[in-house]
mmCIF file of C-alpha atoms and ligand atoms in Angstrom:
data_model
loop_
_atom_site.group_PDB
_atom_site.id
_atom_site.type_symbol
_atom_site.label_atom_id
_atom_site.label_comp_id
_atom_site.label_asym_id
_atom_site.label_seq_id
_atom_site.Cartn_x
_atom_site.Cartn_y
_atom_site.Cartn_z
ATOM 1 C CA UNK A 243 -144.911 178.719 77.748
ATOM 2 C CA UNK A 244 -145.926 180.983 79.998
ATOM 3 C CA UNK A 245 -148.719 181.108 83.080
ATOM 4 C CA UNK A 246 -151.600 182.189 81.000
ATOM 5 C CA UNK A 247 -151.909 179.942 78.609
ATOM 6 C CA UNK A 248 -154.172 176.827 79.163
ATOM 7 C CA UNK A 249 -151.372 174.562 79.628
ATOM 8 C CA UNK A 250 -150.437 176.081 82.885
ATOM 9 C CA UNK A 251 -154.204 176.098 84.480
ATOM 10 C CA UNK A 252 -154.419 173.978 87.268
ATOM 11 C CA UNK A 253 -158.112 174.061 86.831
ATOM 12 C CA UNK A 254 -160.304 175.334 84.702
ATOM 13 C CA UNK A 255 -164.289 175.885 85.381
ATOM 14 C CA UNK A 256 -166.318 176.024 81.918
ATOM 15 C CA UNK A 257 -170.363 176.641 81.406
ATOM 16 C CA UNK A 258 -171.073 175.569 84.877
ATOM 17 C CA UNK A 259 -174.725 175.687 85.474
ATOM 18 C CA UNK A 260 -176.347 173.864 88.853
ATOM 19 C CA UNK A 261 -180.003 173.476 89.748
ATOM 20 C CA UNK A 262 -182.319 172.035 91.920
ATOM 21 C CA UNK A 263 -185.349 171.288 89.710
ATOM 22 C CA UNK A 264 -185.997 173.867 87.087
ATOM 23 C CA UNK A 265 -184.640 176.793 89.645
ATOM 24 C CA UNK A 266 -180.886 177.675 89.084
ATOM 25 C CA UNK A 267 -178.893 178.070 91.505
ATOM 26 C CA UNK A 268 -175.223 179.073 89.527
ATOM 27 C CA UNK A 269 -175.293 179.854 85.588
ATOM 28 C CA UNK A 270 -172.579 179.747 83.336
ATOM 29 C CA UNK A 271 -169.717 180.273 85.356
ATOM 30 C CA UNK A 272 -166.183 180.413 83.880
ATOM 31 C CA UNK A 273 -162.980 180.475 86.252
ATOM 32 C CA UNK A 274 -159.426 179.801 85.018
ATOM 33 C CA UNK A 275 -157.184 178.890 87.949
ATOM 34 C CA UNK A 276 -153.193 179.237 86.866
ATOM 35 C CA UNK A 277 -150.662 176.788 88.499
ATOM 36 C CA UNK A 278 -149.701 178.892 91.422
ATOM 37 C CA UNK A 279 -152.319 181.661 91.557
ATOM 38 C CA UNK A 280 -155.122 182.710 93.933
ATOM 39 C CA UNK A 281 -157.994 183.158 92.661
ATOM 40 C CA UNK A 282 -160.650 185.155 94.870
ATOM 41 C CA UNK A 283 -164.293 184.623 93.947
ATOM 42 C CA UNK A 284 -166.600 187.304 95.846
ATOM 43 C CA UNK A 285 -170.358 188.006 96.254
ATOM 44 C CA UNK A 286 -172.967 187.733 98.886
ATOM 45 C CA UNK A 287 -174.147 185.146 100.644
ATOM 46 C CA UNK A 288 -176.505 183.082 98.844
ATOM 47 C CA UNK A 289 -174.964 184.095 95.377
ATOM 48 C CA UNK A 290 -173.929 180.554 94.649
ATOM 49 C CA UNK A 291 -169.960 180.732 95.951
ATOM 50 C CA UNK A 292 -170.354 177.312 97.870
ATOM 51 C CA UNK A 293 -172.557 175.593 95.272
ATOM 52 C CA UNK A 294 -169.458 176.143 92.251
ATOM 53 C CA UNK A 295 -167.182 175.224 95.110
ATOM 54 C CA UNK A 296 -169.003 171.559 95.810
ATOM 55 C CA UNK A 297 -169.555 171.522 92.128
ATOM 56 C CA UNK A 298 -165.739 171.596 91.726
ATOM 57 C CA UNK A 299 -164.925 168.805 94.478
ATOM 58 C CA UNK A 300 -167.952 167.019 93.315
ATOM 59 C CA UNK A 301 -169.430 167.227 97.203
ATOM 60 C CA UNK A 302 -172.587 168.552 96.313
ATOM 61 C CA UNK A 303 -176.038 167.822 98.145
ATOM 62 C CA UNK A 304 -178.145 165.140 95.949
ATOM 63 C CA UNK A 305 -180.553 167.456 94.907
ATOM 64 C CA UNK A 306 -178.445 169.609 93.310
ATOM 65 C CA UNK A 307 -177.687 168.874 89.729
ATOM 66 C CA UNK A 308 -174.720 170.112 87.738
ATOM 67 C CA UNK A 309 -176.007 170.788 83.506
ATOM 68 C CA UNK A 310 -174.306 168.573 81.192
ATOM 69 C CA UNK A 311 -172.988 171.127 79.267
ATOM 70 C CA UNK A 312 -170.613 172.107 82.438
ATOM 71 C CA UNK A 313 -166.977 171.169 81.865
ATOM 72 C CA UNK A 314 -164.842 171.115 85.045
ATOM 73 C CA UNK A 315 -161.204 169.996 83.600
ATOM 74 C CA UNK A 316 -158.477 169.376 86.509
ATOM 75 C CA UNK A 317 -154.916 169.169 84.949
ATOM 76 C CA UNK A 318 -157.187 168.771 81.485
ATOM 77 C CA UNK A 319 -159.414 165.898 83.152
ATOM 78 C CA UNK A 320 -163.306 166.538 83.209
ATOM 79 C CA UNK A 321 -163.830 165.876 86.972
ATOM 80 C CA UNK A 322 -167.418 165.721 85.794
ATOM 81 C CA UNK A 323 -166.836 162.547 84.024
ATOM 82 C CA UNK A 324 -164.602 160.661 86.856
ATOM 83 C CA UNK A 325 -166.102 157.513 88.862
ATOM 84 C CA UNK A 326 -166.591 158.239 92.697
ATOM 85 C CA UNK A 327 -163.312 155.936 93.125
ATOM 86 C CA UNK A 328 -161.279 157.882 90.624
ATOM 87 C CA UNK A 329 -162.541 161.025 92.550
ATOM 88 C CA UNK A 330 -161.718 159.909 95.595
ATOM 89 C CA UNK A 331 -157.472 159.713 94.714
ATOM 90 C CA UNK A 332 -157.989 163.209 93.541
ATOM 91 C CA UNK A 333 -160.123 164.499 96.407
ATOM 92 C CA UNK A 334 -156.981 165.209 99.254
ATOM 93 C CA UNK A 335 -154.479 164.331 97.475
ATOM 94 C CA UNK A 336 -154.135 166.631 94.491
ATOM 95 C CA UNK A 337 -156.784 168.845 95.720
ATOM 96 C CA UNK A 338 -157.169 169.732 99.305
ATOM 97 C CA UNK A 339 -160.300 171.569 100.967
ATOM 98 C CA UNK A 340 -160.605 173.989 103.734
ATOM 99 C CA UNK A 341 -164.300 174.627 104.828
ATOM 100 C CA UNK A 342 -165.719 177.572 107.199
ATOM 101 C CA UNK A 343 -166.604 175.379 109.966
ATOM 102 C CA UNK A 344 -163.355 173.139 110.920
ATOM 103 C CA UNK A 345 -165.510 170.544 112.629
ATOM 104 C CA UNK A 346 -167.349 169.535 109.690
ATOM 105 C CA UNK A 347 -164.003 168.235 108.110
ATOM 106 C CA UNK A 348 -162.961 166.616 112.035
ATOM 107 C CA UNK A 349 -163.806 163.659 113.410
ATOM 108 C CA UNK A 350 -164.713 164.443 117.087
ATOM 109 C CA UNK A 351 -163.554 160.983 118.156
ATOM 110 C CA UNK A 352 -160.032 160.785 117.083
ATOM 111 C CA UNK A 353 -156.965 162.944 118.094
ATOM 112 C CA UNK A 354 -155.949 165.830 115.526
ATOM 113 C CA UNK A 355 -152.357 164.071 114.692
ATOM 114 C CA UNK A 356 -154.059 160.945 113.984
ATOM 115 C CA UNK A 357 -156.518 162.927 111.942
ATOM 116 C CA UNK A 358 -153.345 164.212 109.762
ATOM 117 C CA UNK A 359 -151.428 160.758 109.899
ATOM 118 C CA UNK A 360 -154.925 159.379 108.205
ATOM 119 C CA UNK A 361 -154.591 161.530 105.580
ATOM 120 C CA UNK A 362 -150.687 160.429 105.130
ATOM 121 C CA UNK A 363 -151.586 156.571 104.868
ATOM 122 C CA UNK A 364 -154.543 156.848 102.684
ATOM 123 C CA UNK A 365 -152.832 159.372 100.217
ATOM 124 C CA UNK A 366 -149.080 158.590 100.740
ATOM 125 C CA UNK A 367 -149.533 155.042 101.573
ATOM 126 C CA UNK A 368 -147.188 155.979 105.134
ATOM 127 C CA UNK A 369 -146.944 153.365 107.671
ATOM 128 C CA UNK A 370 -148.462 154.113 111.274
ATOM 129 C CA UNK A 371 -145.158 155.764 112.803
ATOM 130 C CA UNK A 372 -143.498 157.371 109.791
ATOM 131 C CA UNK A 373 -147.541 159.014 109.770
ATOM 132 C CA UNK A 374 -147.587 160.042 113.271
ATOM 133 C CA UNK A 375 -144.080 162.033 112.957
ATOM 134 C CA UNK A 376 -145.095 163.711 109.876
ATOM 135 C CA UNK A 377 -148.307 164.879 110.940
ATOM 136 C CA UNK A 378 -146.022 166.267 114.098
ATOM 137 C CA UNK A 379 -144.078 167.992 111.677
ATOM 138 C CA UNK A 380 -147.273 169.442 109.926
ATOM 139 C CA UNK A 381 -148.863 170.601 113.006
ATOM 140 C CA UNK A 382 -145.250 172.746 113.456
ATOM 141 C CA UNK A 383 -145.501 174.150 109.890
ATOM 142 C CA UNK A 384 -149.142 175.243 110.674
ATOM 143 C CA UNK A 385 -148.049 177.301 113.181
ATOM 144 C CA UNK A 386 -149.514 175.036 116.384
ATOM 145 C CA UNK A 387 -147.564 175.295 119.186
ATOM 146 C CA UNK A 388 -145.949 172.408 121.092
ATOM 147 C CA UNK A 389 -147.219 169.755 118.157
ATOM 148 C CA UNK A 390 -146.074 166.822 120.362
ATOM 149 C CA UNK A 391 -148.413 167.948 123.281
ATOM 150 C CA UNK A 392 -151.415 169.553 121.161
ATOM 151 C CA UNK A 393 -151.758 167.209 118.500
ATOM 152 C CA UNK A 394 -152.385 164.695 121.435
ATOM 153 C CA UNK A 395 -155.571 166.714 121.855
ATOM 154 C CA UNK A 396 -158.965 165.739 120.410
ATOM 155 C CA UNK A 397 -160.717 168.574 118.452
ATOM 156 C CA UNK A 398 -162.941 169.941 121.227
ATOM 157 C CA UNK A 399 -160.150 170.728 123.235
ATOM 158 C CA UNK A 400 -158.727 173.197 120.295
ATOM 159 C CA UNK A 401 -159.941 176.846 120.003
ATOM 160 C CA UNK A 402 -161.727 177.810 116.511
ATOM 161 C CA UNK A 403 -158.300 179.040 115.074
ATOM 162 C CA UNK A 404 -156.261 175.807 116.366
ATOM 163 C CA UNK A 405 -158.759 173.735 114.735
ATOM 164 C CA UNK A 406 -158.573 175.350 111.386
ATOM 165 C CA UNK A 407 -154.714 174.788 111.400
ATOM 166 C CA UNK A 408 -155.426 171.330 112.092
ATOM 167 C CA UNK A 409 -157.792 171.673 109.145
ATOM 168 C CA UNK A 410 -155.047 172.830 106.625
ATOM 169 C CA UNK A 411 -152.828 170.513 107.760
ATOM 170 C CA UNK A 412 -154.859 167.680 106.914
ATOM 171 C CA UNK A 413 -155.318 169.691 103.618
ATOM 172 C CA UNK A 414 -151.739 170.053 102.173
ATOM 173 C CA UNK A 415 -150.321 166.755 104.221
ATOM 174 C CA UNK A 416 -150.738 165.190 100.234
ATOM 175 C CA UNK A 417 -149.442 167.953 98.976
ATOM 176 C CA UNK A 418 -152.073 169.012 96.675
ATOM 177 C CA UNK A 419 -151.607 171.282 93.696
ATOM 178 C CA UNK A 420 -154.883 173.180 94.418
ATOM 179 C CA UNK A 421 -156.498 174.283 97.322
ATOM 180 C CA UNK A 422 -160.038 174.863 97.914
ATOM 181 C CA UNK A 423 -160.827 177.552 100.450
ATOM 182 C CA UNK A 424 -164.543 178.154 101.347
ATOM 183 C CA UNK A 425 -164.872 180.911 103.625
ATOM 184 C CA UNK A 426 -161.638 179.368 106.017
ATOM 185 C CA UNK A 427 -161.914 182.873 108.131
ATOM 186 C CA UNK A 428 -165.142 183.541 108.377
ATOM 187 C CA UNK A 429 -165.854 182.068 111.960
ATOM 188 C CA UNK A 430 -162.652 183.562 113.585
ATOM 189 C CA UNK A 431 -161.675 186.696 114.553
ATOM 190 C CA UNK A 432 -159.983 189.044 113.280
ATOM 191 C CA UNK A 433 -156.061 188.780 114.391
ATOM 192 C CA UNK A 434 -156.850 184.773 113.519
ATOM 193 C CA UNK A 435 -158.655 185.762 110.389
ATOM 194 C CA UNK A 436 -155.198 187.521 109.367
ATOM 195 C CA UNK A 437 -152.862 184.786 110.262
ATOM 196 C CA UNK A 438 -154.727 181.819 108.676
ATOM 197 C CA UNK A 439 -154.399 183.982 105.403
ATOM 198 C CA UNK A 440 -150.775 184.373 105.887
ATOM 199 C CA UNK A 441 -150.464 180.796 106.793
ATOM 200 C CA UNK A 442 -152.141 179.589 103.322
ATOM 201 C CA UNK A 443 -150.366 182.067 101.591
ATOM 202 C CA UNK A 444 -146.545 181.116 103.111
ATOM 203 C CA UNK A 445 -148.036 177.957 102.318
ATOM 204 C CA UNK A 446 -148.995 178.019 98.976
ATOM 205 C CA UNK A 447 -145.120 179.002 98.610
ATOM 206 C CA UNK A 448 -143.867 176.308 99.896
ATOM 207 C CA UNK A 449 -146.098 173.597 98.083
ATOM 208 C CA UNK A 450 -146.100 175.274 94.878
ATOM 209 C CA UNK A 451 -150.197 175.024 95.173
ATOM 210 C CA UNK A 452 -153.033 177.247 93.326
ATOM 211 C CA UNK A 453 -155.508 178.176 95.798
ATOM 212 C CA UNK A 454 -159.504 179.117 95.275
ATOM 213 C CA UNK A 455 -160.424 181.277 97.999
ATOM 214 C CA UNK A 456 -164.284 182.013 98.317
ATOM 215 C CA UNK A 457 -165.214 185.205 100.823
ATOM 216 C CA UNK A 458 -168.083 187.288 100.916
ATOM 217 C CA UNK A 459 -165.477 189.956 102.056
ATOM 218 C CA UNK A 460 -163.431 191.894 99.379
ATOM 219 C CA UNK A 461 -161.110 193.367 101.062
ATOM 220 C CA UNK A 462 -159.315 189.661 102.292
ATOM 221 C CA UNK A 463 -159.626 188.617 99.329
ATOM 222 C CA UNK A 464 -157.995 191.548 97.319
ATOM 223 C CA UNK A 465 -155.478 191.177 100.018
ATOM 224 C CA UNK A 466 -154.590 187.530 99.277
ATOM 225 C CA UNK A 467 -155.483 187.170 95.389
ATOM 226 C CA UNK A 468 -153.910 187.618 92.055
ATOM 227 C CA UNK A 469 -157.357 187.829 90.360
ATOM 228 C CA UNK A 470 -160.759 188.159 91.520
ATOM 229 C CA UNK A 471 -164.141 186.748 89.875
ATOM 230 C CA UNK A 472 -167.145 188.845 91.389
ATOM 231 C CA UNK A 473 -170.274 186.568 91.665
ATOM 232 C CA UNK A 474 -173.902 188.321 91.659
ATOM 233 C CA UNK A 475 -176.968 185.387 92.121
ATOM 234 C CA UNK A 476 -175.351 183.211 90.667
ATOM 235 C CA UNK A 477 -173.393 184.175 87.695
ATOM 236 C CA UNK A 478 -169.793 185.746 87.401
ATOM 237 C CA UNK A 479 -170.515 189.226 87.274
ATOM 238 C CA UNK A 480 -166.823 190.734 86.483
ATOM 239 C CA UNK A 481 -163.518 188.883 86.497
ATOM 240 C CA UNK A 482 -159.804 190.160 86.315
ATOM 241 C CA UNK A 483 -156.606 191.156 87.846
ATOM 242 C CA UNK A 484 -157.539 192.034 91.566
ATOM 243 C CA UNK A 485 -156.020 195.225 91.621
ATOM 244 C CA UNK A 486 -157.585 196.351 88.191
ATOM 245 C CA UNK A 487 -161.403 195.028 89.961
ATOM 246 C CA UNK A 488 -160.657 197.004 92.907
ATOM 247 C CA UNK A 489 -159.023 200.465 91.928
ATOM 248 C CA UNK A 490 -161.324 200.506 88.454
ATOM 249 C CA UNK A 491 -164.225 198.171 89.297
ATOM 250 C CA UNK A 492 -166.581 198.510 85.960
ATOM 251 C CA UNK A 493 -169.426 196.058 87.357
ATOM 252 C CA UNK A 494 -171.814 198.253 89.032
ATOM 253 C CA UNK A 495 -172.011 195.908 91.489
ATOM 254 C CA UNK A 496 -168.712 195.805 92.187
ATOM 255 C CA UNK A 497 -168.343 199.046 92.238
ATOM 256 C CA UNK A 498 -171.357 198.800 95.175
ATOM 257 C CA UNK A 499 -169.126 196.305 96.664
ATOM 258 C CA UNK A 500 -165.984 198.680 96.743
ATOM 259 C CA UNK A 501 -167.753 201.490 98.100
ATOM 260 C CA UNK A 502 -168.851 199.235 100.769
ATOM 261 C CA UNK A 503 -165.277 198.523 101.625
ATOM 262 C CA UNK A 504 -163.801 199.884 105.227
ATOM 263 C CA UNK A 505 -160.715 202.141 104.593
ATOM 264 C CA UNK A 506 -158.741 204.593 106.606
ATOM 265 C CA UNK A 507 -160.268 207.376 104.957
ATOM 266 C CA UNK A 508 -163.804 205.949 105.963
ATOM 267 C CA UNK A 509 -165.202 208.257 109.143
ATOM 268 C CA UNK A 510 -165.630 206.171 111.724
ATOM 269 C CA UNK A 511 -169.271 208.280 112.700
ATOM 270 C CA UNK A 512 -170.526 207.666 109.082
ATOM 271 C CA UNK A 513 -171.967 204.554 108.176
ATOM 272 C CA UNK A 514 -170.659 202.284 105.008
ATOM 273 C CA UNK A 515 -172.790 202.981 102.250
ATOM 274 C CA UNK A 516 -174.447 199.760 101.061
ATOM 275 C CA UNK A 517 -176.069 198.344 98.536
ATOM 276 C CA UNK A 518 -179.237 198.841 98.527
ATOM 277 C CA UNK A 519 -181.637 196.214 98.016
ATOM 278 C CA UNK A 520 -181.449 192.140 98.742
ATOM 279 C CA UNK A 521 -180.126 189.435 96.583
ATOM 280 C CA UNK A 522 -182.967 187.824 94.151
ATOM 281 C CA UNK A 523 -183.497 184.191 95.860
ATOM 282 C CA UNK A 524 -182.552 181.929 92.961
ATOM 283 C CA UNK A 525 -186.573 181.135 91.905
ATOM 284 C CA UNK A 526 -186.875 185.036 91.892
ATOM 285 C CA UNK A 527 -184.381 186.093 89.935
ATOM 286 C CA UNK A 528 -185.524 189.139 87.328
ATOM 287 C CA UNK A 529 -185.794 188.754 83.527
ATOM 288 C CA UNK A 530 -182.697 190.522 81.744
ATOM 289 C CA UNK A 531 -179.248 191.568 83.443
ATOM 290 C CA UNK A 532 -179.943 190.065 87.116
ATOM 291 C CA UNK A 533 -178.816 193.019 88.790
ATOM 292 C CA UNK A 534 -181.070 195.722 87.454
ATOM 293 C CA UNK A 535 -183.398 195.583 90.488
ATOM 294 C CA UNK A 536 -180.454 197.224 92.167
ATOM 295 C CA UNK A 537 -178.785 198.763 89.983
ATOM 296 C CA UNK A 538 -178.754 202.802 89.879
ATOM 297 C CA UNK A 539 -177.633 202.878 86.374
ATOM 298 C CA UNK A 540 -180.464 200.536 84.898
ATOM 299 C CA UNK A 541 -181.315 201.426 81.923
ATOM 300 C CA UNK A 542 -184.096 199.655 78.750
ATOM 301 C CA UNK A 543 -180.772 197.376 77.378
ATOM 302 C CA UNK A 544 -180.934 195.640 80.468
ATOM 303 C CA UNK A 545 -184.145 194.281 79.710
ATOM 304 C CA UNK A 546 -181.880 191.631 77.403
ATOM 305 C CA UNK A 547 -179.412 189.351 79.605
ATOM 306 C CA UNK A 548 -175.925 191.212 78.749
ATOM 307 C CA UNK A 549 -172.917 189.120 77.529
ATOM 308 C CA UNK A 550 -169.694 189.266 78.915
ATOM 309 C CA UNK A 551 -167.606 192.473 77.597
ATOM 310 C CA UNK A 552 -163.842 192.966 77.581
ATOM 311 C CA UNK A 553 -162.907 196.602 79.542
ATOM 312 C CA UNK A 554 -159.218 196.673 80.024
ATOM 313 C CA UNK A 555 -158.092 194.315 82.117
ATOM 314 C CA UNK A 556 -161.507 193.177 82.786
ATOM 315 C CA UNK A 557 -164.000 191.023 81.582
ATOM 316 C CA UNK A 558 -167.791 192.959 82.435
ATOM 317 C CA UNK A 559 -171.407 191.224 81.922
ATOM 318 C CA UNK A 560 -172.602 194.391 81.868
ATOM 319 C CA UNK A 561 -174.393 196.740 78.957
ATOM 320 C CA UNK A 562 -172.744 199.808 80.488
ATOM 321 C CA UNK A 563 -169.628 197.813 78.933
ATOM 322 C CA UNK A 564 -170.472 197.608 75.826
ATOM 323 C CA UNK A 565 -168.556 199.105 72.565
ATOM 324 C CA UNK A 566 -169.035 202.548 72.570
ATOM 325 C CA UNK A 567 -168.594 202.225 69.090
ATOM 326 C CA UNK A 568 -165.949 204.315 68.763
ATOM 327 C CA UNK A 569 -162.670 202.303 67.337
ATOM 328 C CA UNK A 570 -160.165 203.333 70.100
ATOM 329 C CA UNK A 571 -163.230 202.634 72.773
ATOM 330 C CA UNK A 572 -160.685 199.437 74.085
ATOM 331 C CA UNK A 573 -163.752 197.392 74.597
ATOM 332 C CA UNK A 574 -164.579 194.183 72.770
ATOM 333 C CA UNK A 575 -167.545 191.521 72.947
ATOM 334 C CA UNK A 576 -165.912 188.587 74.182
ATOM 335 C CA UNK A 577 -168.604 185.919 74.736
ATOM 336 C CA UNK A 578 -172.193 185.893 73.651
ATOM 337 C CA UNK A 579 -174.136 183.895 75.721
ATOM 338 C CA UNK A 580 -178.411 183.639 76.495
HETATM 339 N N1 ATP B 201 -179.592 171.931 98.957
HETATM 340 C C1 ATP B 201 -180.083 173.032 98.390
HETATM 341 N N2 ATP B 201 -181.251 172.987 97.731
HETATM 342 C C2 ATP B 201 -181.751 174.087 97.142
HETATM 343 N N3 ATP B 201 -181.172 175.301 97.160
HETATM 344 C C3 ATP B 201 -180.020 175.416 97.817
HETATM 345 C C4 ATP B 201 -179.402 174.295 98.469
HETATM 346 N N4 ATP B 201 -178.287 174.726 99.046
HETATM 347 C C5 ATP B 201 -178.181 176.037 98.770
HETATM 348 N N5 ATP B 201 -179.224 176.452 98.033
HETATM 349 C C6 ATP B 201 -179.430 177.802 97.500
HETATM 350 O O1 ATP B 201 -178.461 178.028 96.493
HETATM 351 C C7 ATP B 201 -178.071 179.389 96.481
HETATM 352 C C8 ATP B 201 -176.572 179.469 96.501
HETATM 353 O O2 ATP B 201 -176.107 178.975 97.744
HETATM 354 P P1 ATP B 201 -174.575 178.952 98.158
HETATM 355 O O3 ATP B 201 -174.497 178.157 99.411
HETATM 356 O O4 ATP B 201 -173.749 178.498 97.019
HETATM 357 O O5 ATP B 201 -174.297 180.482 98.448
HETATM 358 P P2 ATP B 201 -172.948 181.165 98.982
HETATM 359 O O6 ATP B 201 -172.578 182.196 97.978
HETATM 360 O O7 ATP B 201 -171.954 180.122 99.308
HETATM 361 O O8 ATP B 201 -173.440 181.906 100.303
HETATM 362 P P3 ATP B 201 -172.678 182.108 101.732
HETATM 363 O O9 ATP B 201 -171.803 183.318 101.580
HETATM 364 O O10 ATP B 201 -173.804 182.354 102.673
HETATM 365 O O11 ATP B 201 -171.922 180.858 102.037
HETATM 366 C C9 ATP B 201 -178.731 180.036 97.695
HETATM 367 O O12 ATP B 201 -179.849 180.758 97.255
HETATM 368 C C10 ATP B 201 -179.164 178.864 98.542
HETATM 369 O O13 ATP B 201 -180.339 179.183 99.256
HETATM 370 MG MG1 MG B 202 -171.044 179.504 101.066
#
């Protein structure tokens, strides 16, 4: 059996919709992790990245609701349906998180190898020392140096990168079989930003794990993902293989996205085009396709919310996508949805 078939999803996201009140905040959103795989999901801030994320590890704030219809099936199990105690064995064990700011997911009071040998007897049911020398041995495969002498250190005495290592460490300690990465870069630099990808990736190796990495930045994430789901206020806008979204993006928004990209070939005296325009706050959102405030190719069809079209390797909610009607066109309606 190979990858793609359900069988070998690790996770698989179906009809989630979340709202606070009547006001959505994420619609519909389909994402099919494979055992193994990165997944990249893109978009701009406040487009709903984080909400499918706490959706997914059930951490979501209690005004948020998830719609009934939303199926989110971990190794075939509806999370959606779990008790809080069921939840909690799968939460760090089988899947591990890895948060923007590393001090929401430290205690301030307790050293980082204790943090990690916590982790080890709650998950692994390891005794005290057996804990301790593992979580040393972590802290090495995270790339800190001296573990014996930093993991002695509490979490305000580690810089921003040091504490995300910490962070991961306490992540795949249970060796989980999916990883959930919300923005893990975006509060380092650069040259850190770079090596905490290569760590998860080398790591992701080694464990065998699938990883979900959420960015508001394309170009990590086409740099670290297999495929790519492109997320516009709140819905996926255009999913696929990452290099068939990047080098023939058919979303106009992604497309924008692209464009926006830095490259070598980009003068450094012009500016990046952008796209123009601001992201609809989720009350505000317009009638029809939700990008057509912004989007240059608008047209009377996108009036009517468009379904999801296949384009290649792609799959496009987008009416530019749509059968051409001519036989060969390659494109097929793939999901009708309101
Ligand atoms: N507790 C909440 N109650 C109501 N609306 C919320 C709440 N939290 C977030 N939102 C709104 O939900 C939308 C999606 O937010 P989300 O945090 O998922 O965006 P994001 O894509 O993760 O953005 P960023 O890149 O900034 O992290 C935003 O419009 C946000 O303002
Ligand atoms: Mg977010």
């Amino acid at each position: 059996m190979s990858a793609k078939t359900a069988a070998g999803d690790v996770l698989r996201v179906e009809n989630l919709s979340v709202a606070v009140g009547d006001t959505p905040l994420v619609q519909q959103v389909d994402l099919r992790v494979p055992a193994r795989s990165t997944v990249g999901l893109v978009g701009e801030s406040g487009c709903g990245k984080s909400m499918t994320i706490m959706s997914i590890s059930r951490l979501l704030p209690g005004t948020v609701r998830v719609d009934r219809a939303s199926r989110i099936l971990y190794d075939g199990v509806d999370l959606l349906g779990l008790s809080e105690r069921q939840l909690e064995d799968i939460r760090g064990s089988q899947i591990g998180f890895v948060f923007q700011d590393p001090m929401t997911a430290l205690n301030p009071v307790y050293r980082a190898e204790s943090q990690i040998a916590q982790v080890l007897r709650r998950h692994e049911g390891m005794r005290s020392g057996p804990a301790k020398a593992r979580a040393r041995e972590l802290l090495e495969l995270v790339g800190i140096p001296e573990p014996g002498r930093t993991g002695k250190r509490f979490p305000h005495e580690l810089s921003g990168g040091m504490r995300q290592r910490v962070v991961i460490a306490m992540a795949v300690a249970a060796g989980p079989r999916l990883l959930l990465a919300d923005e893990p870069t975006t509060a380092l630099d650069v040259t850190t930003q770079a090596q905490i990808i290569a760590l998860l990736k080398s790591l992701q190796e080694q464990f065998g794990m699938a990883i979900v990495l959420v960015s508001h930045d394309l170009s990590l994430i086409a740099e670290a993902s297999d495929t790519v789901s492109v997320m516009y206020a709140g819905r996926i806008v255009e999913s696929g293989p990452a290099d068939a979204v990047l080098s023939a993006p058919r979303h106009p928004y992604t497309a924008g996205l692209v464009r926006s990209m830095p490259t070598f070939a980009t003068p450094r005296d012009r500016p990046m085009p952008e796209i123009p325009g601001r992201l609809p706050a989720p009350g505000d959102r317009p009638a029809g396709c939700l990008f057509r405030t912004r989007c240059e190719h608008e047209m009377p069809a996108c009036a009517t919310p468009p379904p999801v079209f296949q384009v290649g390797r792609q799959d496009v909610r987008c009416w530019l996508a749509e059968p051409a009607g001519a036989p060969d066109s390659g494109r097929h309606l793939i999901e009708e949805k309101a």
